[in-house]
Tab-separated table of C-alpha atoms in Angstrom:
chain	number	residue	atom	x	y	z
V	22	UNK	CA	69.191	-86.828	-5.838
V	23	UNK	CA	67.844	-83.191	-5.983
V	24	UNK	CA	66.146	-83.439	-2.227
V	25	UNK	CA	68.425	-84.182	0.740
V	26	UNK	CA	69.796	-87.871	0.463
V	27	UNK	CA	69.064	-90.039	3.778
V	28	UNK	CA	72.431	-91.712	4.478
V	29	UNK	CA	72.047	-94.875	7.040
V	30	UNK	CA	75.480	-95.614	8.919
V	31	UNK	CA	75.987	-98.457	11.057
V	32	UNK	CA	78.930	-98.819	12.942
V	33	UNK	CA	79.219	-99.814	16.752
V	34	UNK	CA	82.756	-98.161	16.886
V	35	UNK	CA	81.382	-94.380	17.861
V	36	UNK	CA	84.761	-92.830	16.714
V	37	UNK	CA	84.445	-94.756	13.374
V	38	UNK	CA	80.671	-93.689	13.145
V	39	UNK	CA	81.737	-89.776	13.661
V	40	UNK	CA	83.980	-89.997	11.005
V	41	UNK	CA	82.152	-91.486	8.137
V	42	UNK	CA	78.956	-88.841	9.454
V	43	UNK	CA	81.607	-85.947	8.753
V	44	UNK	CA	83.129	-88.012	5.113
V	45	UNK	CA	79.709	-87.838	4.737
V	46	UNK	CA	78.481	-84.045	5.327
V	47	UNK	CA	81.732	-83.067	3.695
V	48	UNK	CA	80.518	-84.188	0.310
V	49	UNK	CA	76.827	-83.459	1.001
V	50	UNK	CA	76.041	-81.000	3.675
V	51	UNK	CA	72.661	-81.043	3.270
V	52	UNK	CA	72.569	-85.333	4.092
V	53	UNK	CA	70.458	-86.373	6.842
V	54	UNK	CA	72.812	-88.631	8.235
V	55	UNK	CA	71.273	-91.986	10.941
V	56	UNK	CA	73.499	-93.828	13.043
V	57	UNK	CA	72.547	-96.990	13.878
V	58	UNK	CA	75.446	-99.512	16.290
V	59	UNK	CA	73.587	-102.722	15.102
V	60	UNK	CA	72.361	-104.333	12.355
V	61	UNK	CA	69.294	-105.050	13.598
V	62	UNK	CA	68.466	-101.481	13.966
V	63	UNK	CA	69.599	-101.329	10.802
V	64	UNK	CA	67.393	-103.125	9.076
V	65	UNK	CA	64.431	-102.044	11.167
V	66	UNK	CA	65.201	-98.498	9.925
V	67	UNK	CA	65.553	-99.380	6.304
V	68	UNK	CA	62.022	-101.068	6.626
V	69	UNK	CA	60.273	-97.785	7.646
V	70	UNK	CA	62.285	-95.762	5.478
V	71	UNK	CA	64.484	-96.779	2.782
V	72	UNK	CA	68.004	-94.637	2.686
V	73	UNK	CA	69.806	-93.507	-0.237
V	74	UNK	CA	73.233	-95.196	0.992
V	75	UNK	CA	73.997	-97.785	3.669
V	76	UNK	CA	77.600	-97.377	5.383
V	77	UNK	CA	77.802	-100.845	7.267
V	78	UNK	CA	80.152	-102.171	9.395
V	79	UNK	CA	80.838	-106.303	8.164
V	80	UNK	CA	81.253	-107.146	12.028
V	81	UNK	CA	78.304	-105.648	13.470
V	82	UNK	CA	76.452	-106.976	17.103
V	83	UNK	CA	73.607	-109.176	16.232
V	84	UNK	CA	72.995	-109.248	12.240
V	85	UNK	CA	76.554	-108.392	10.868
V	86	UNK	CA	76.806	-106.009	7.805
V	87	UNK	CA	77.242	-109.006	5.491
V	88	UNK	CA	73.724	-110.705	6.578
V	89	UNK	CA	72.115	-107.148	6.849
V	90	UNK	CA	73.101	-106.861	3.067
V	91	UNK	CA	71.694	-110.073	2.310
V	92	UNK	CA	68.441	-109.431	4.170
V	93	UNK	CA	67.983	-105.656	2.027
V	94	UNK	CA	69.214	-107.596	-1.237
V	95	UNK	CA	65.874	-110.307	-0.917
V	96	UNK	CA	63.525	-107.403	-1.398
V	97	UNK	CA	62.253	-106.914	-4.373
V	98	UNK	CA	62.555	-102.902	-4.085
V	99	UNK	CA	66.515	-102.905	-2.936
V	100	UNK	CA	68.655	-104.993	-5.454
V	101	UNK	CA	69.970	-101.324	-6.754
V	102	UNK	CA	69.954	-99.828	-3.482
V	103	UNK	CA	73.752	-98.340	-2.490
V	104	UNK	CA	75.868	-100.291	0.098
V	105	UNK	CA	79.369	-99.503	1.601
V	106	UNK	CA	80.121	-102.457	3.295
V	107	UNK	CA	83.744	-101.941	5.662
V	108	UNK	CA	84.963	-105.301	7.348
V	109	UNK	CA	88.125	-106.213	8.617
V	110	UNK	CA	87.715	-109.988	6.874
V	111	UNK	CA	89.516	-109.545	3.282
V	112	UNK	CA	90.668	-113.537	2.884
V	113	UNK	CA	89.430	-114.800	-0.657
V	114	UNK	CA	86.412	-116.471	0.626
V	115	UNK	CA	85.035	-114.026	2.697
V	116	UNK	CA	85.276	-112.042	-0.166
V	117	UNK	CA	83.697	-114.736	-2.692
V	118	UNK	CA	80.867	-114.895	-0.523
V	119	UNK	CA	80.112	-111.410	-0.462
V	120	UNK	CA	80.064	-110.695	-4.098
V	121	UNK	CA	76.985	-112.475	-5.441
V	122	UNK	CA	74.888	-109.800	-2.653
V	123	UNK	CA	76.936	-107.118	-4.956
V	124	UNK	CA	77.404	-104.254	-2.469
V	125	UNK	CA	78.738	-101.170	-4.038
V	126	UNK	CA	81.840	-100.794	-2.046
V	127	UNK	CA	83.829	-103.451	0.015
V	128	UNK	CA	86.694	-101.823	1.804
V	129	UNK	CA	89.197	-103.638	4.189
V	130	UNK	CA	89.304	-102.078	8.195
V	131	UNK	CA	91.573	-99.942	8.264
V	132	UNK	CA	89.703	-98.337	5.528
V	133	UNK	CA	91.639	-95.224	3.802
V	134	UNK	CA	89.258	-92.039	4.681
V	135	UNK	CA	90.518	-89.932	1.706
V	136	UNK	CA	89.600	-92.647	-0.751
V	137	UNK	CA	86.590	-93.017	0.575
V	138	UNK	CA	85.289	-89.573	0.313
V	139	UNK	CA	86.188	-89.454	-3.404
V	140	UNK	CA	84.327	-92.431	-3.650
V	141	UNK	CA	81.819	-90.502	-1.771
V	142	UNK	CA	81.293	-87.539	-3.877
V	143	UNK	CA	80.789	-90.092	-7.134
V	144	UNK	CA	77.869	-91.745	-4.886
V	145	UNK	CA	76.305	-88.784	-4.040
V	146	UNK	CA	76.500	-85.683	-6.752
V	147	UNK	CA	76.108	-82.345	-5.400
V	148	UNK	CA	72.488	-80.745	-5.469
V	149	UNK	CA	71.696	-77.335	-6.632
V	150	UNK	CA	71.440	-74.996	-4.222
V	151	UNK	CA	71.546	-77.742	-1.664
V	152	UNK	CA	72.598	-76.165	1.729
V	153	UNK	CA	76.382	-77.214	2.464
V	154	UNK	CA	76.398	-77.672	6.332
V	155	UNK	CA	73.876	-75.087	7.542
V	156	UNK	CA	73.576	-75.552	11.011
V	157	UNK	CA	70.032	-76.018	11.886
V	158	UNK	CA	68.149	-72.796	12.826
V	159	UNK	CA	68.060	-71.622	16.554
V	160	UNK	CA	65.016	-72.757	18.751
V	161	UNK	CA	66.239	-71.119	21.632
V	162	UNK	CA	66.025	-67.785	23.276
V	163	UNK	CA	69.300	-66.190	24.009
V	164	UNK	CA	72.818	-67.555	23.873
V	165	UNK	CA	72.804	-68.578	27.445
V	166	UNK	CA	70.311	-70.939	26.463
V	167	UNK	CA	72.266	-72.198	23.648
V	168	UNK	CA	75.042	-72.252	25.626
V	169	UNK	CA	73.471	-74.652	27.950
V	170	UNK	CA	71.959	-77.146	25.166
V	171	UNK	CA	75.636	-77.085	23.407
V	172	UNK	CA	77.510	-77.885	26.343
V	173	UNK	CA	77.417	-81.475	26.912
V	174	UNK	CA	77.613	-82.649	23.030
V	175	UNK	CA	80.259	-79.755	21.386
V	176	UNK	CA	82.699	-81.228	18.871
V	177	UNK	CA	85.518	-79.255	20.957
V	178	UNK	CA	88.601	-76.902	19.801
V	179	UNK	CA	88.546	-75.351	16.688
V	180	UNK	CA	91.659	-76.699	14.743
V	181	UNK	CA	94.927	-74.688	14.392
V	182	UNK	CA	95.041	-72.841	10.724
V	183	UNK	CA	98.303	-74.636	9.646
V	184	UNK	CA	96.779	-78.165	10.675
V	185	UNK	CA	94.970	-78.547	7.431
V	186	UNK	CA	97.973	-77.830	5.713
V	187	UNK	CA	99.606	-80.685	7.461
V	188	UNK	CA	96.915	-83.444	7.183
V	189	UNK	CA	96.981	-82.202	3.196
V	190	UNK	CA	100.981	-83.515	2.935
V	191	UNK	CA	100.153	-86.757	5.256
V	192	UNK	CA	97.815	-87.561	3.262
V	193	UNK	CA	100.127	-86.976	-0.374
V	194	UNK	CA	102.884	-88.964	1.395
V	195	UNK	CA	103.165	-92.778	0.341
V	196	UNK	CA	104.049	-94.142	4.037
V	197	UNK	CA	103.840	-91.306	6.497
V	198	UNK	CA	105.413	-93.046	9.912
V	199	UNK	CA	104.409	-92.141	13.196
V	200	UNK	CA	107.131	-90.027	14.204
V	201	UNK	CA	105.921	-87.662	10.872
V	202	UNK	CA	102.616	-87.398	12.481
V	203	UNK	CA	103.453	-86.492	15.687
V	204	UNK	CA	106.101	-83.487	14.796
V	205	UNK	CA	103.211	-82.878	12.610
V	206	UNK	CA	99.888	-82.464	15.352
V	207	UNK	CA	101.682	-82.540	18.231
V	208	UNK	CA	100.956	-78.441	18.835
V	209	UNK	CA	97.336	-79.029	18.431
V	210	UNK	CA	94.760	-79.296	21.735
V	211	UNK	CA	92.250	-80.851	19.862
V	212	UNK	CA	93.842	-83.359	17.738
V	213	UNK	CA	96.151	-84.529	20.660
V	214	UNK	CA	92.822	-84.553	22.976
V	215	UNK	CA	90.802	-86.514	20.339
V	216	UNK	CA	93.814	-89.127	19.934
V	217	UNK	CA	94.502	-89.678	23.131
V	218	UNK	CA	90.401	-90.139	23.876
V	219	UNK	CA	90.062	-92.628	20.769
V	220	UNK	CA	93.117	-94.614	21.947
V	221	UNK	CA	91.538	-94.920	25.424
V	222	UNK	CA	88.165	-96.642	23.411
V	223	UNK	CA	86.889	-99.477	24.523
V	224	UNK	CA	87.425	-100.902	21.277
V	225	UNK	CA	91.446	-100.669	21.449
V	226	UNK	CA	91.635	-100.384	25.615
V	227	UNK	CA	94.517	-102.550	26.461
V	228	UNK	CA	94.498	-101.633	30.508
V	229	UNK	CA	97.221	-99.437	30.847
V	230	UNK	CA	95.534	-95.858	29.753
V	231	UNK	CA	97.263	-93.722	26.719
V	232	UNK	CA	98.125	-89.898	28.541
V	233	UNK	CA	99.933	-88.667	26.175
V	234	UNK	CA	100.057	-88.230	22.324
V	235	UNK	CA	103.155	-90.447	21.803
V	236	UNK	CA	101.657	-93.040	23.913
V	237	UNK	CA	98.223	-92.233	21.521
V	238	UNK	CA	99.499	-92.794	18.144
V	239	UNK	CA	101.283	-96.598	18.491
V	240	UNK	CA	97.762	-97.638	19.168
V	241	UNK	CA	96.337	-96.119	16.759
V	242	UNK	CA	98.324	-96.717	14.177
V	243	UNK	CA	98.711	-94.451	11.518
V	244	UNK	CA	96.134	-95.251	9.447
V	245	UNK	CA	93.660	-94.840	11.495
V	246	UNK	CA	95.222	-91.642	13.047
V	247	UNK	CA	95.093	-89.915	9.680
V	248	UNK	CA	91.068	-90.983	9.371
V	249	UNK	CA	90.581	-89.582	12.611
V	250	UNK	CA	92.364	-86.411	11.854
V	251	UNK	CA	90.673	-85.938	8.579
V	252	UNK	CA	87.322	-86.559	10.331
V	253	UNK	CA	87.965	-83.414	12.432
V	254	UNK	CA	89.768	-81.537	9.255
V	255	UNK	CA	86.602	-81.439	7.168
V	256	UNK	CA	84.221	-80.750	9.921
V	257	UNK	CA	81.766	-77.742	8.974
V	258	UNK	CA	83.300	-75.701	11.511
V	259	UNK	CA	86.712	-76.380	12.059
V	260	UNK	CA	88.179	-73.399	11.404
V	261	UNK	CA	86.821	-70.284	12.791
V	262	UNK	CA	85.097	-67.967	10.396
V	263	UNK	CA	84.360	-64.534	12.406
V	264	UNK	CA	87.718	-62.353	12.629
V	265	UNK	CA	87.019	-61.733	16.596
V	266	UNK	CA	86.573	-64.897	17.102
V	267	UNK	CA	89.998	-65.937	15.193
V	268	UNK	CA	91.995	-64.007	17.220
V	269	UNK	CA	91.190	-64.860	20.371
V	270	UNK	CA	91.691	-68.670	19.368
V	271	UNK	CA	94.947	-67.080	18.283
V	272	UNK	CA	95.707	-65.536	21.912
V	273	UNK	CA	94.491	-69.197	23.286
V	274	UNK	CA	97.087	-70.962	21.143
V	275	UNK	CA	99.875	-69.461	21.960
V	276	UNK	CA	99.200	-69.757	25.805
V	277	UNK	CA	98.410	-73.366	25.482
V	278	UNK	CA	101.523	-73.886	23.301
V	279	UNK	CA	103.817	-71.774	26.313
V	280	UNK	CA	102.496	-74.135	28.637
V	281	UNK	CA	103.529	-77.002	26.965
V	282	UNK	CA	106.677	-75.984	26.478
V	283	UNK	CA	107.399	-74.780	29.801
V	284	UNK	CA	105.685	-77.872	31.597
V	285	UNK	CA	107.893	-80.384	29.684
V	286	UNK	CA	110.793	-77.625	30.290
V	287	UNK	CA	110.319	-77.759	33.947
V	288	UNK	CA	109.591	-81.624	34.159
V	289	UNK	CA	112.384	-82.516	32.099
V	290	UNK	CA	114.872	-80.613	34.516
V	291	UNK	CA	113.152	-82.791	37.826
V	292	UNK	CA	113.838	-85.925	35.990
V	293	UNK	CA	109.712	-86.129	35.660
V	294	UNK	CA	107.302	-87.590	32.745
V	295	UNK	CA	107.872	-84.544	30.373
V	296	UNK	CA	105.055	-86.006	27.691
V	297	UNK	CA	102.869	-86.149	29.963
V	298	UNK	CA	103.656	-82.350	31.381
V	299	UNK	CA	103.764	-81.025	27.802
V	300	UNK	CA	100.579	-82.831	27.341
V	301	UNK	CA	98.311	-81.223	30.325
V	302	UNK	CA	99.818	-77.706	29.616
V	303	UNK	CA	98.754	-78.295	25.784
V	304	UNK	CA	94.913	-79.054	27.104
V	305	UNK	CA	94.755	-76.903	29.900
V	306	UNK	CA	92.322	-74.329	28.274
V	307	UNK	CA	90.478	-76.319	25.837
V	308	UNK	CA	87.119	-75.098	27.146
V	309	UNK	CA	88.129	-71.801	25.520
V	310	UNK	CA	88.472	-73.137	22.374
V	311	UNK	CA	85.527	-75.161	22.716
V	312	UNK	CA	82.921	-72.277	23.915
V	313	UNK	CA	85.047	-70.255	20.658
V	314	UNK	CA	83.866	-72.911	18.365
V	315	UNK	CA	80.394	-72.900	19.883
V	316	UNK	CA	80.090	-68.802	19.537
V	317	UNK	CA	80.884	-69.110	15.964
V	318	UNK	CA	78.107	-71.772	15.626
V	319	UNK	CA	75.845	-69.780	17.235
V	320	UNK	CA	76.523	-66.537	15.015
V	321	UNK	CA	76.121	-68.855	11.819
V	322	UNK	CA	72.726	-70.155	12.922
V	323	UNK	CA	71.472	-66.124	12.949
V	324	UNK	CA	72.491	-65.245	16.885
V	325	UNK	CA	73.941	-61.841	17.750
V	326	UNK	CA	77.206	-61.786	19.598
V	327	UNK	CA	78.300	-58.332	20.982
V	328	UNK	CA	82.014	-57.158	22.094
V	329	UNK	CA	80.685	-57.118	25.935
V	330	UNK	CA	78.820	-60.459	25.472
V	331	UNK	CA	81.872	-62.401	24.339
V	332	UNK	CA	83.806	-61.041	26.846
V	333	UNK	CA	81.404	-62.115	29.577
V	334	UNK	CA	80.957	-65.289	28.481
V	335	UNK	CA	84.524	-66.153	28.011
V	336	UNK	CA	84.833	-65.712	31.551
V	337	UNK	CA	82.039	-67.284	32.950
V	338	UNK	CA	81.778	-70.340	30.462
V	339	UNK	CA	85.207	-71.454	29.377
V	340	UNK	CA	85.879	-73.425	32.294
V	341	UNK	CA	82.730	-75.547	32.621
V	342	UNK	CA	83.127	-76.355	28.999
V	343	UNK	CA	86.340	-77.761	29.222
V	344	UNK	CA	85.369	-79.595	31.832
V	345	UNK	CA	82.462	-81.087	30.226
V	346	UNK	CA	84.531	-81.773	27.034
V	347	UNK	CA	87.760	-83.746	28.862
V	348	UNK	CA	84.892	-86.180	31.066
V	349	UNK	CA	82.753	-86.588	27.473
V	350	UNK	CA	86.213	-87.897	25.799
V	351	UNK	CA	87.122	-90.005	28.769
V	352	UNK	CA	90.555	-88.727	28.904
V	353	UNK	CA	92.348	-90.147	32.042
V	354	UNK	CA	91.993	-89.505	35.404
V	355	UNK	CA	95.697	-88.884	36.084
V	356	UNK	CA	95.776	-86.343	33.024
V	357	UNK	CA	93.157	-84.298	34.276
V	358	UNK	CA	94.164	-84.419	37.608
V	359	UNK	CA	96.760	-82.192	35.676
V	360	UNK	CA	95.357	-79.779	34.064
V	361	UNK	CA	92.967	-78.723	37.209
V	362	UNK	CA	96.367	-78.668	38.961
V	363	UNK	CA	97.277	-75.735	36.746
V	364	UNK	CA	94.484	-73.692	38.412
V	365	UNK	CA	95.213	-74.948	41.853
V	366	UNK	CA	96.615	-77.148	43.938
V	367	UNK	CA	94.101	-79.705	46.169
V	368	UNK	CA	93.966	-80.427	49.306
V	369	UNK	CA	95.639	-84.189	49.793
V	370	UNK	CA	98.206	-86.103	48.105
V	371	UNK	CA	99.454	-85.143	44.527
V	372	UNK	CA	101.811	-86.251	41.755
V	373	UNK	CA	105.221	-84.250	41.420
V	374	UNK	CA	104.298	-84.068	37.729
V	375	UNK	CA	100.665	-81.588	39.461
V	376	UNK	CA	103.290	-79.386	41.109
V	377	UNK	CA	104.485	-78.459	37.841
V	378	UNK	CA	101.348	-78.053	36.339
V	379	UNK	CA	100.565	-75.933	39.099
V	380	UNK	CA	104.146	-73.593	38.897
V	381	UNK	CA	103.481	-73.741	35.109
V	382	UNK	CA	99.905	-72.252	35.811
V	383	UNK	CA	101.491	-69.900	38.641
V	384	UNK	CA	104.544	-68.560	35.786
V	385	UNK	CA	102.035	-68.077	32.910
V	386	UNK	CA	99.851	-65.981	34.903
V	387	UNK	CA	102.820	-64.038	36.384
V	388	UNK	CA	101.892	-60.000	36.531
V	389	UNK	CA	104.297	-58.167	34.095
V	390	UNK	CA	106.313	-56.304	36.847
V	391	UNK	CA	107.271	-59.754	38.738
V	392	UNK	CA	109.955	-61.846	38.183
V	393	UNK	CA	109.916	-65.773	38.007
V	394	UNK	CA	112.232	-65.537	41.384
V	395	UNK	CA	109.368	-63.908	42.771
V	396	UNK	CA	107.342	-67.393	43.347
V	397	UNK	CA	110.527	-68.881	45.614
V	398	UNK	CA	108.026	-69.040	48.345
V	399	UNK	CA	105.151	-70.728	45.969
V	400	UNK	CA	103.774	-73.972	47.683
V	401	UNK	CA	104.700	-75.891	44.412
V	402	UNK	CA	108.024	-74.480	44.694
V	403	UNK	CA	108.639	-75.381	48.364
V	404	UNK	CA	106.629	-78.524	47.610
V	405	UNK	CA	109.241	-79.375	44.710
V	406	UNK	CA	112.373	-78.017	46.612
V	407	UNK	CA	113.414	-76.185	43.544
V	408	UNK	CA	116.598	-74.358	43.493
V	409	UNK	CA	115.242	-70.422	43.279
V	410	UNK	CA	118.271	-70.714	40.357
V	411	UNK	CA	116.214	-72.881	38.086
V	412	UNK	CA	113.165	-70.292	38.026
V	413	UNK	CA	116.016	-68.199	36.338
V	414	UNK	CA	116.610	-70.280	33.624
V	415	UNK	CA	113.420	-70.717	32.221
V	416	UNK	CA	113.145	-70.892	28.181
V	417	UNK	CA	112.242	-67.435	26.916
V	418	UNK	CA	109.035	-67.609	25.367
């Protein structure tokens, strides 16, 4: 397999799809990975072109993964060809029926991600020289351009430094429990974002929508909260290469993480939904990280990025990416309703809970020479009839 290997997934689930793509570019960056969210796309697509692998889903729409296997397996040119085949039916004659078509893999839904990829990297052996994750090379004309194209269909926030660190022990542990994962990516914008966004799927939707990352992870579960997070943890560019670009992801952190602390500060002292506070401080500024992310892909494809540019951009761009990113995901209404409250306040009816987004927002951005007694005559404040005394008490950052 000295040429890049054409690796067909089919999966209807678009979160499951995204994470065997990046299982899949992890162990072979140079893979053309399809996604197909049928089987009889599937099938169509192996008849023009035949893949090297086949990542099927056993419950697909239409032809499932078990009769698209039996369809590839009747051709005389396919009895050898590779085939993953992930279902959620693992009874003994399910299983007996499946085995004569001799697929290469049969995992059980929830399918363990690490495993997986080991299995992965047997299937397909590294080429020489074979280009691990280049992004492809630019076709535009200036980073506004780019800019523009990457917008709508960014893979969001960097991830924090220490994160991989923490999905390495998860991982090691026998029976990590949920309470273990949270205290573990609970500080993270994009983990909690993507969490929250794949609990609100249509696939596990169960009416009443997740806002929060402990409301996230029971509906997850945790095995399919640590395939999700090692999805994003091998991503090509999860971690941000260029120093400059590092340390103002750095400086966006540590905001993000201050809001969150002082949101659920100030909500827990009003008797308010704290989670959900800590939640829309944590997010507030995930365009920043986003369009961060973004400027490093566009310096690894060949673009030029000077001191004055960056700083231009950030200010100009941040905001409509995080906007694009948090209606992409789907998060919910009421939690964005949130975060814009940090910037400012409506006109109409809002939640207690936007007040303090909106005092959070008001404290964080507080000029070095004022005081936190200083916003006593805030609208949030009045709004929230705050003792001026509380604004004294506030958790030293």
């Amino acid at each position: 397999m000295s040429v890049a290997p054409e690796i067909l997934i089919a999966e209807a689930d678009p979160w499951t799809a995204d994470l065997l793509a990046q299982l899949v570019l992890d162990v072979r960056g140079d893979a053309r990975v399809i996604r197909v969210a049928d089987g009889g796309a599937a099938l169509a697509r192996c008849k023009r072109r035949l893949p090297e692998l086949v990542i099927a889903d056993g419950e697909l729409p239409g032809l499932d993964g078990v009769e698209l296997l039996r369809q590839l397996r009747r051709h005389p040119r396919t009895p050898a060809l590779p085939y993953i085949l992930i279902s959620k039916r693992l009874d003994a004659a399910s299983v007996r029926a499946v085995r004569p078509l001799a697929p290469t893999a049969y995992l059980g839904r929830p399918f363990n991600a690490e495993r997986l990829r080991l299995r992965l990297r047997e299937m397909l052996p590294s080429a020489e020289g074979a280009a691990a994750g280049a992004p492809p090379a630019l076709l535009v004309a200036c980073l506004a351009e780019y800019l523009d194209g990457v917008r709508e269909e960014g893979q969001g926030a960097p991830l924090l430094a220490a994160v991989r660190e923490a999905v390495s022990q998860c991982l090691s542990c026998d029976a990590p429990d949920l309470g273990e994962l949270e205290s573990g990516f609970a500080r993270d914008p994009q983990i909690t974002a993507r969490l929250i966004a794949a609990a609100n799927s249509a696939a596990l939707h169960q009416g009443t929508p997740c806002q929060s990352l402990a409301q996230a992870l029971p509906r997850l579960g945790v095995a399919r909260t640590l395939n999700l997070v090692l999805g994003m943890a091998v991503q090509r560019n999860a971690l941000l290469r260029d120093p400059r670009l590092a340390a103002r992801a750095t400086r966006v952190w540590a905001v993000a993480q201050r809001s969150a602390e002082v949101a659920h500060w100030l909500a827990r002292e009003l008797g308010l939904d704290a989670e959900l506070c800590f939640t829309a401080g944590l997010l507030h500024n995930i365009g920043e990280l986003a369009l961060l992310r973004s400027l490093q892909d566009w310096q690894d494809a060949g673009g030029a990025l000077d001191e004055a540019e960056l700083d231009e951009v950030m200010r100009r761009r941040a905001a409509s990416f995080g906007s694009a990113l948090r209606i992409r995901w789907r998060l919910p209404f009421g939690l964005r309703e949130l975060i814009a409250a940090f910037y400012q306040l409506s006109s109409g009816v809002f939640s207690r809970e936007a007040l303090v987004l909106n005092l959070t927002g008001l404290l964080l951005n507080l000029p070095s020479e004022q005081t936190p007694s200083d916003l006593r005559s805030a609208r949030c404040v009045s709004l929230l009839r705050l003792d001026p005394e509380l604004l004294l008490r506030l958790p030293p950052a």
